[in-house]
Every structure is written in structure tokens, then in C-alpha cells.
Amino acid sequence: MSLESQSGSAAASLKMIIDSVEAIAKDTFNETETTGGSKASLRHFLNQLSISEVKAVHFIIQAGRTPSWLRGSSSIESLYLDLNGIESEERNRQIYIDFLVSTIDRLPTYIASYSEICGERYLDPFDELGALVQKDSAHSRSSD
């Protein structure tokens, strides 16, 4: 598979992950009582992802949560590296997941904000980030 098609595949995979996270988060609004069902579902879903994918979801939420951060940059890569680094730090996995679960009611807003800001900056919200996830995953496989 060519590097370009691998990158496209990674971007499509990341888009599906974000769509799933958003759907789970939106279920929170449909719950009539605070059973924690959506939070448990989100935690379970995130635990099934690779550390690289969890880091990408975390990045999107942080970028959508702090719009000025992304607006001040022309590159997703530099922001991603500042926030997450390229090292696959399994110990941070739970920190990222706990943060994402704690903000479940605002995740759709943060995802929309991230996509909107990327559009304003003429950045594809998933292509560059998908390539970074792919690079991060390859790095963590090679260091095992």
C-alpha cells in the first residue's frame, strides 16, 4: 500500500472514530437519568483504541476546547507534538480517557469547534492528524 493511500486510510479511520465518539456523547443527552451508561460506553470504546488513536481524540477535543490554540497555528503537527509528543506513553492513556469521559457532555461541541476552525484555516481536520496517528503507531510498534 502506498504512503498516500495509507495516510488516507488512517484519516478515514480517525473520522470513523470521531463519529463514534460523537454518537456516544450525544446519547448522554437522551438519557433520562444519570446512569452513567454513556460514560461507561465511551470509556469502553476508548479502551478498545490504540494509544495513538486515543491521543488523536484527545488532541481534537483539546483543540476544539481552546480555539485560539489552533487558530494561531498553520500546522496540526506542531500542536499535536506539543500536546502529546510522538512517544507512545501508555501511562497517559488513562489520563486522556478520564479527561474525555469527564467532558462527555461537551464533546460534540468541541468536535464541531475543531472542524470549524480547521475549515477556517484551510486545514483538513483528519488528513494530517491521521498521518500523525499512523506515524505514532509505527513508532510504538518499533519500540516494543
PDB file of C-alpha atoms in Angstrom:
ATOM      1  CA  MET A   1       0.000   0.000   0.000  1.00  0.00           C
ATOM      2  CA  SER A   2       1.376   3.410  -0.919  1.00  0.00           C
ATOM      3  CA  LEU A   3       2.107   6.011   1.741  1.00  0.00           C
ATOM      4  CA  GLU A   4      -0.631   8.257   0.329  1.00  0.00           C
ATOM      5  CA  SER A   5      -3.287   5.520   0.484  1.00  0.00           C
ATOM      6  CA  GLN A   6      -2.132   4.541   3.995  1.00  0.00           C
ATOM      7  CA  SER A   7      -2.478   8.157   5.082  1.00  0.00           C
ATOM      8  CA  GLY A   8      -5.946   8.376   3.512  1.00  0.00           C
ATOM      9  CA  SER A   9      -6.941   5.168   5.241  1.00  0.00           C
ATOM     10  CA  ALA A  10      -5.677   6.485   8.589  1.00  0.00           C
ATOM     11  CA  ALA A  11      -7.650   9.706   8.091  1.00  0.00           C
ATOM     12  CA  ALA A  12     -10.822   7.755   7.239  1.00  0.00           C
ATOM     13  CA  SER A  13     -10.329   5.532  10.280  1.00  0.00           C
ATOM     14  CA  LEU A  14      -9.842   8.552  12.524  1.00  0.00           C
ATOM     15  CA  LYS A  15     -13.002  10.152  11.099  1.00  0.00           C
ATOM     16  CA  MET A  16     -14.975   6.986  11.949  1.00  0.00           C
ATOM     17  CA  ILE A  17     -13.559   7.017  15.483  1.00  0.00           C
ATOM     18  CA  ILE A  18     -14.576  10.654  15.981  1.00  0.00           C
ATOM     19  CA  ASP A  19     -18.041   9.937  14.573  1.00  0.00           C
ATOM     20  CA  SER A  20     -18.396   7.090  17.090  1.00  0.00           C
ATOM     21  CA  VAL A  21     -17.191   9.235  19.992  1.00  0.00           C
ATOM     22  CA  GLU A  22     -19.639  11.941  18.981  1.00  0.00           C
ATOM     23  CA  ALA A  23     -22.540   9.470  18.711  1.00  0.00           C
ATOM     24  CA  ILE A  24     -21.807   8.034  22.153  1.00  0.00           C
ATOM     25  CA  ALA A  25     -21.555  11.539  23.624  1.00  0.00           C
ATOM     26  CA  LYS A  26     -24.850  12.591  22.042  1.00  0.00           C
ATOM     27  CA  ASP A  27     -26.523   9.604  23.732  1.00  0.00           C
ATOM     28  CA  THR A  28     -25.804  11.402  27.014  1.00  0.00           C
ATOM     29  CA  PHE A  29     -28.484  13.934  26.097  1.00  0.00           C
ATOM     30  CA  ASN A  30     -31.007  11.136  25.539  1.00  0.00           C
ATOM     31  CA  GLU A  31     -30.513   9.548  28.951  1.00  0.00           C
ATOM     32  CA  THR A  32     -33.311  10.438  31.342  1.00  0.00           C
ATOM     33  CA  GLU A  33     -31.320   9.653  34.464  1.00  0.00           C
ATOM     34  CA  THR A  34     -27.655   9.801  35.265  1.00  0.00           C
ATOM     35  CA  THR A  35     -26.950   6.106  34.975  1.00  0.00           C
ATOM     36  CA  GLY A  36     -23.506   6.682  33.592  1.00  0.00           C
ATOM     37  CA  GLY A  37     -24.358   4.453  30.627  1.00  0.00           C
ATOM     38  CA  SER A  38     -22.884   6.786  28.045  1.00  0.00           C
ATOM     39  CA  LYS A  39     -19.789   7.413  30.152  1.00  0.00           C
ATOM     40  CA  ALA A  40     -19.258   3.670  30.541  1.00  0.00           C
ATOM     41  CA  SER A  41     -19.836   3.191  26.804  1.00  0.00           C
ATOM     42  CA  LEU A  42     -17.347   5.926  25.961  1.00  0.00           C
ATOM     43  CA  ARG A  43     -14.752   4.537  28.368  1.00  0.00           C
ATOM     44  CA  HIS A  44     -15.207   1.045  26.899  1.00  0.00           C
ATOM     45  CA  PHE A  45     -14.937   2.360  23.335  1.00  0.00           C
ATOM     46  CA  LEU A  46     -11.790   4.382  24.091  1.00  0.00           C
ATOM     47  CA  ASN A  47     -10.180   1.418  25.839  1.00  0.00           C
ATOM     48  CA  GLN A  48     -10.526  -0.543  22.582  1.00  0.00           C
ATOM     49  CA  LEU A  49      -8.468   2.036  20.671  1.00  0.00           C
ATOM     50  CA  SER A  50      -4.704   2.163  20.343  1.00  0.00           C
ATOM     51  CA  ILE A  51      -2.873   4.735  22.458  1.00  0.00           C
ATOM     52  CA  SER A  52      -2.183   6.681  19.235  1.00  0.00           C
ATOM     53  CA  GLU A  53      -5.890   6.869  18.431  1.00  0.00           C
ATOM     54  CA  VAL A  54      -6.754   7.927  21.990  1.00  0.00           C
ATOM     55  CA  LYS A  55      -4.114  10.663  21.736  1.00  0.00           C
ATOM     56  CA  ALA A  56      -5.688  11.872  18.476  1.00  0.00           C
ATOM     57  CA  VAL A  57      -9.175  12.048  20.025  1.00  0.00           C
ATOM     58  CA  HIS A  58      -7.665  13.900  22.987  1.00  0.00           C
ATOM     59  CA  PHE A  59      -5.937  16.315  20.603  1.00  0.00           C
ATOM     60  CA  ILE A  60      -9.175  17.057  18.704  1.00  0.00           C
ATOM     61  CA  ILE A  61     -11.062  17.738  21.926  1.00  0.00           C
ATOM     62  CA  GLN A  62      -8.311  19.958  23.339  1.00  0.00           C
ATOM     63  CA  ALA A  63      -8.052  21.891  20.061  1.00  0.00           C
ATOM     64  CA  GLY A  64     -11.834  22.360  19.938  1.00  0.00           C
ATOM     65  CA  ARG A  65     -11.880  23.350  23.600  1.00  0.00           C
ATOM     66  CA  THR A  66      -9.201  26.017  23.076  1.00  0.00           C
ATOM     67  CA  PRO A  67      -9.929  27.525  19.633  1.00  0.00           C
ATOM     68  CA  SER A  68      -7.232  30.208  19.853  1.00  0.00           C
ATOM     69  CA  TRP A  69      -4.637  27.469  20.126  1.00  0.00           C
ATOM     70  CA  LEU A  70      -5.454  26.062  16.676  1.00  0.00           C
ATOM     71  CA  ARG A  71      -6.202  29.450  15.123  1.00  0.00           C
ATOM     72  CA  GLY A  72      -2.681  30.588  15.970  1.00  0.00           C
ATOM     73  CA  SER A  73      -1.038  27.784  14.034  1.00  0.00           C
ATOM     74  CA  SER A  74      -0.736  26.787  10.419  1.00  0.00           C
ATOM     75  CA  SER A  75       0.120  23.197  11.272  1.00  0.00           C
ATOM     76  CA  ILE A  76      -1.692  20.495  13.168  1.00  0.00           C
ATOM     77  CA  GLU A  77       1.543  18.530  13.550  1.00  0.00           C
ATOM     78  CA  SER A  78       3.342  21.106  15.702  1.00  0.00           C
ATOM     79  CA  LEU A  79       0.344  21.404  18.041  1.00  0.00           C
ATOM     80  CA  TYR A  80      -0.055  17.627  18.239  1.00  0.00           C
ATOM     81  CA  LEU A  81       3.593  17.192  19.157  1.00  0.00           C
ATOM     82  CA  ASP A  82       3.385  19.982  21.747  1.00  0.00           C
ATOM     83  CA  LEU A  83       0.366  18.345  23.385  1.00  0.00           C
ATOM     84  CA  ASN A  84       1.103  14.652  23.031  1.00  0.00           C
ATOM     85  CA  GLY A  85       4.609  14.133  21.784  1.00  0.00           C
ATOM     86  CA  ILE A  86       5.325  11.266  19.429  1.00  0.00           C
ATOM     87  CA  GLU A  87       6.205   8.806  22.171  1.00  0.00           C
ATOM     88  CA  SER A  88       3.534   6.242  22.876  1.00  0.00           C
ATOM     89  CA  GLU A  89       3.085   6.756  26.588  1.00  0.00           C
ATOM     90  CA  GLU A  90       0.726   4.058  27.780  1.00  0.00           C
ATOM     91  CA  ARG A  91       0.701   5.580  31.265  1.00  0.00           C
ATOM     92  CA  ASN A  92      -1.032   8.686  29.880  1.00  0.00           C
ATOM     93  CA  ARG A  93      -3.769   6.568  28.278  1.00  0.00           C
ATOM     94  CA  GLN A  94      -5.917   6.569  31.410  1.00  0.00           C
ATOM     95  CA  ILE A  95      -5.385  10.305  31.927  1.00  0.00           C
ATOM     96  CA  TYR A  96      -6.578  11.002  28.369  1.00  0.00           C
ATOM     97  CA  ILE A  97      -9.564   8.665  28.734  1.00  0.00           C
ATOM     98  CA  ASP A  98     -10.545  10.106  32.125  1.00  0.00           C
ATOM     99  CA  PHE A  99     -10.449  13.616  30.659  1.00  0.00           C
ATOM    100  CA  LEU A 100     -12.544  12.633  27.639  1.00  0.00           C
ATOM    101  CA  VAL A 101     -15.129  10.850  29.770  1.00  0.00           C
ATOM    102  CA  SER A 102     -15.327  13.807  32.170  1.00  0.00           C
ATOM    103  CA  THR A 103     -16.156  16.162  29.284  1.00  0.00           C
ATOM    104  CA  ILE A 104     -18.670  13.846  27.580  1.00  0.00           C
ATOM    105  CA  ASP A 105     -21.468  16.393  27.593  1.00  0.00           C
ATOM    106  CA  ARG A 106     -19.300  18.914  25.701  1.00  0.00           C
ATOM    107  CA  LEU A 107     -17.557  16.538  23.267  1.00  0.00           C
ATOM    108  CA  PRO A 108     -19.903  17.228  20.322  1.00  0.00           C
ATOM    109  CA  THR A 109     -19.349  20.981  20.778  1.00  0.00           C
ATOM    110  CA  TYR A 110     -15.565  20.552  20.902  1.00  0.00           C
ATOM    111  CA  ILE A 111     -15.572  18.291  17.840  1.00  0.00           C
ATOM    112  CA  ALA A 112     -17.684  20.823  15.901  1.00  0.00           C
ATOM    113  CA  SER A 113     -15.392  23.650  17.006  1.00  0.00           C
ATOM    114  CA  TYR A 114     -12.300  21.721  15.887  1.00  0.00           C
ATOM    115  CA  SER A 115     -13.832  21.038  12.455  1.00  0.00           C
ATOM    116  CA  GLU A 116     -14.945  24.661  12.084  1.00  0.00           C
ATOM    117  CA  ILE A 117     -11.529  26.065  12.969  1.00  0.00           C
ATOM    118  CA  CYS A 118      -9.796  23.641  10.609  1.00  0.00           C
ATOM    119  CA  GLY A 119     -12.153  24.858   7.863  1.00  0.00           C
ATOM    120  CA  GLU A 120     -11.317  28.486   8.637  1.00  0.00           C
ATOM    121  CA  ARG A 121      -7.599  27.664   8.450  1.00  0.00           C
ATOM    122  CA  TYR A 122      -7.998  25.564   5.282  1.00  0.00           C
ATOM    123  CA  LEU A 123      -6.741  22.505   7.154  1.00  0.00           C
ATOM    124  CA  ASP A 124      -8.255  19.082   6.709  1.00  0.00           C
ATOM    125  CA  PRO A 125      -9.360  18.013  10.200  1.00  0.00           C
ATOM    126  CA  PHE A 126      -8.319  14.398   9.688  1.00  0.00           C
ATOM    127  CA  ASP A 127      -5.646  14.039   6.961  1.00  0.00           C
ATOM    128  CA  GLU A 128      -2.629  15.464   8.788  1.00  0.00           C
ATOM    129  CA  LEU A 129      -3.778  14.064  12.119  1.00  0.00           C
ATOM    130  CA  GLY A 130      -4.382  10.646  10.551  1.00  0.00           C
ATOM    131  CA  ALA A 131      -0.812  10.661   9.232  1.00  0.00           C
ATOM    132  CA  LEU A 132       0.452  11.556  12.725  1.00  0.00           C
ATOM    133  CA  VAL A 133      -1.536   8.681  14.244  1.00  0.00           C
ATOM    134  CA  GLN A 134      -0.053   6.350  11.655  1.00  0.00           C
ATOM    135  CA  LYS A 135       3.469   7.618  12.390  1.00  0.00           C
ATOM    136  CA  ASP A 136       2.897   7.376  16.156  1.00  0.00           C
ATOM    137  CA  SER A 137       1.530   3.827  15.816  1.00  0.00           C
ATOM    138  CA  ALA A 138       4.512   2.760  13.729  1.00  0.00           C
ATOM    139  CA  HIS A 139       6.867   4.289  16.287  1.00  0.00           C
ATOM    140  CA  SER A 140       5.229   2.450  19.166  1.00  0.00           C
ATOM    141  CA  ARG A 141       5.315  -0.875  17.251  1.00  0.00           C
ATOM    142  CA  SER A 142       9.025  -0.435  16.533  1.00  0.00           C
ATOM    143  CA  SER A 143       9.826   0.352  20.174  1.00  0.00           C
ATOM    144  CA  ASP A 144       8.041  -2.772  21.502  1.00  0.00           C
TER     145      ASP A 144
END
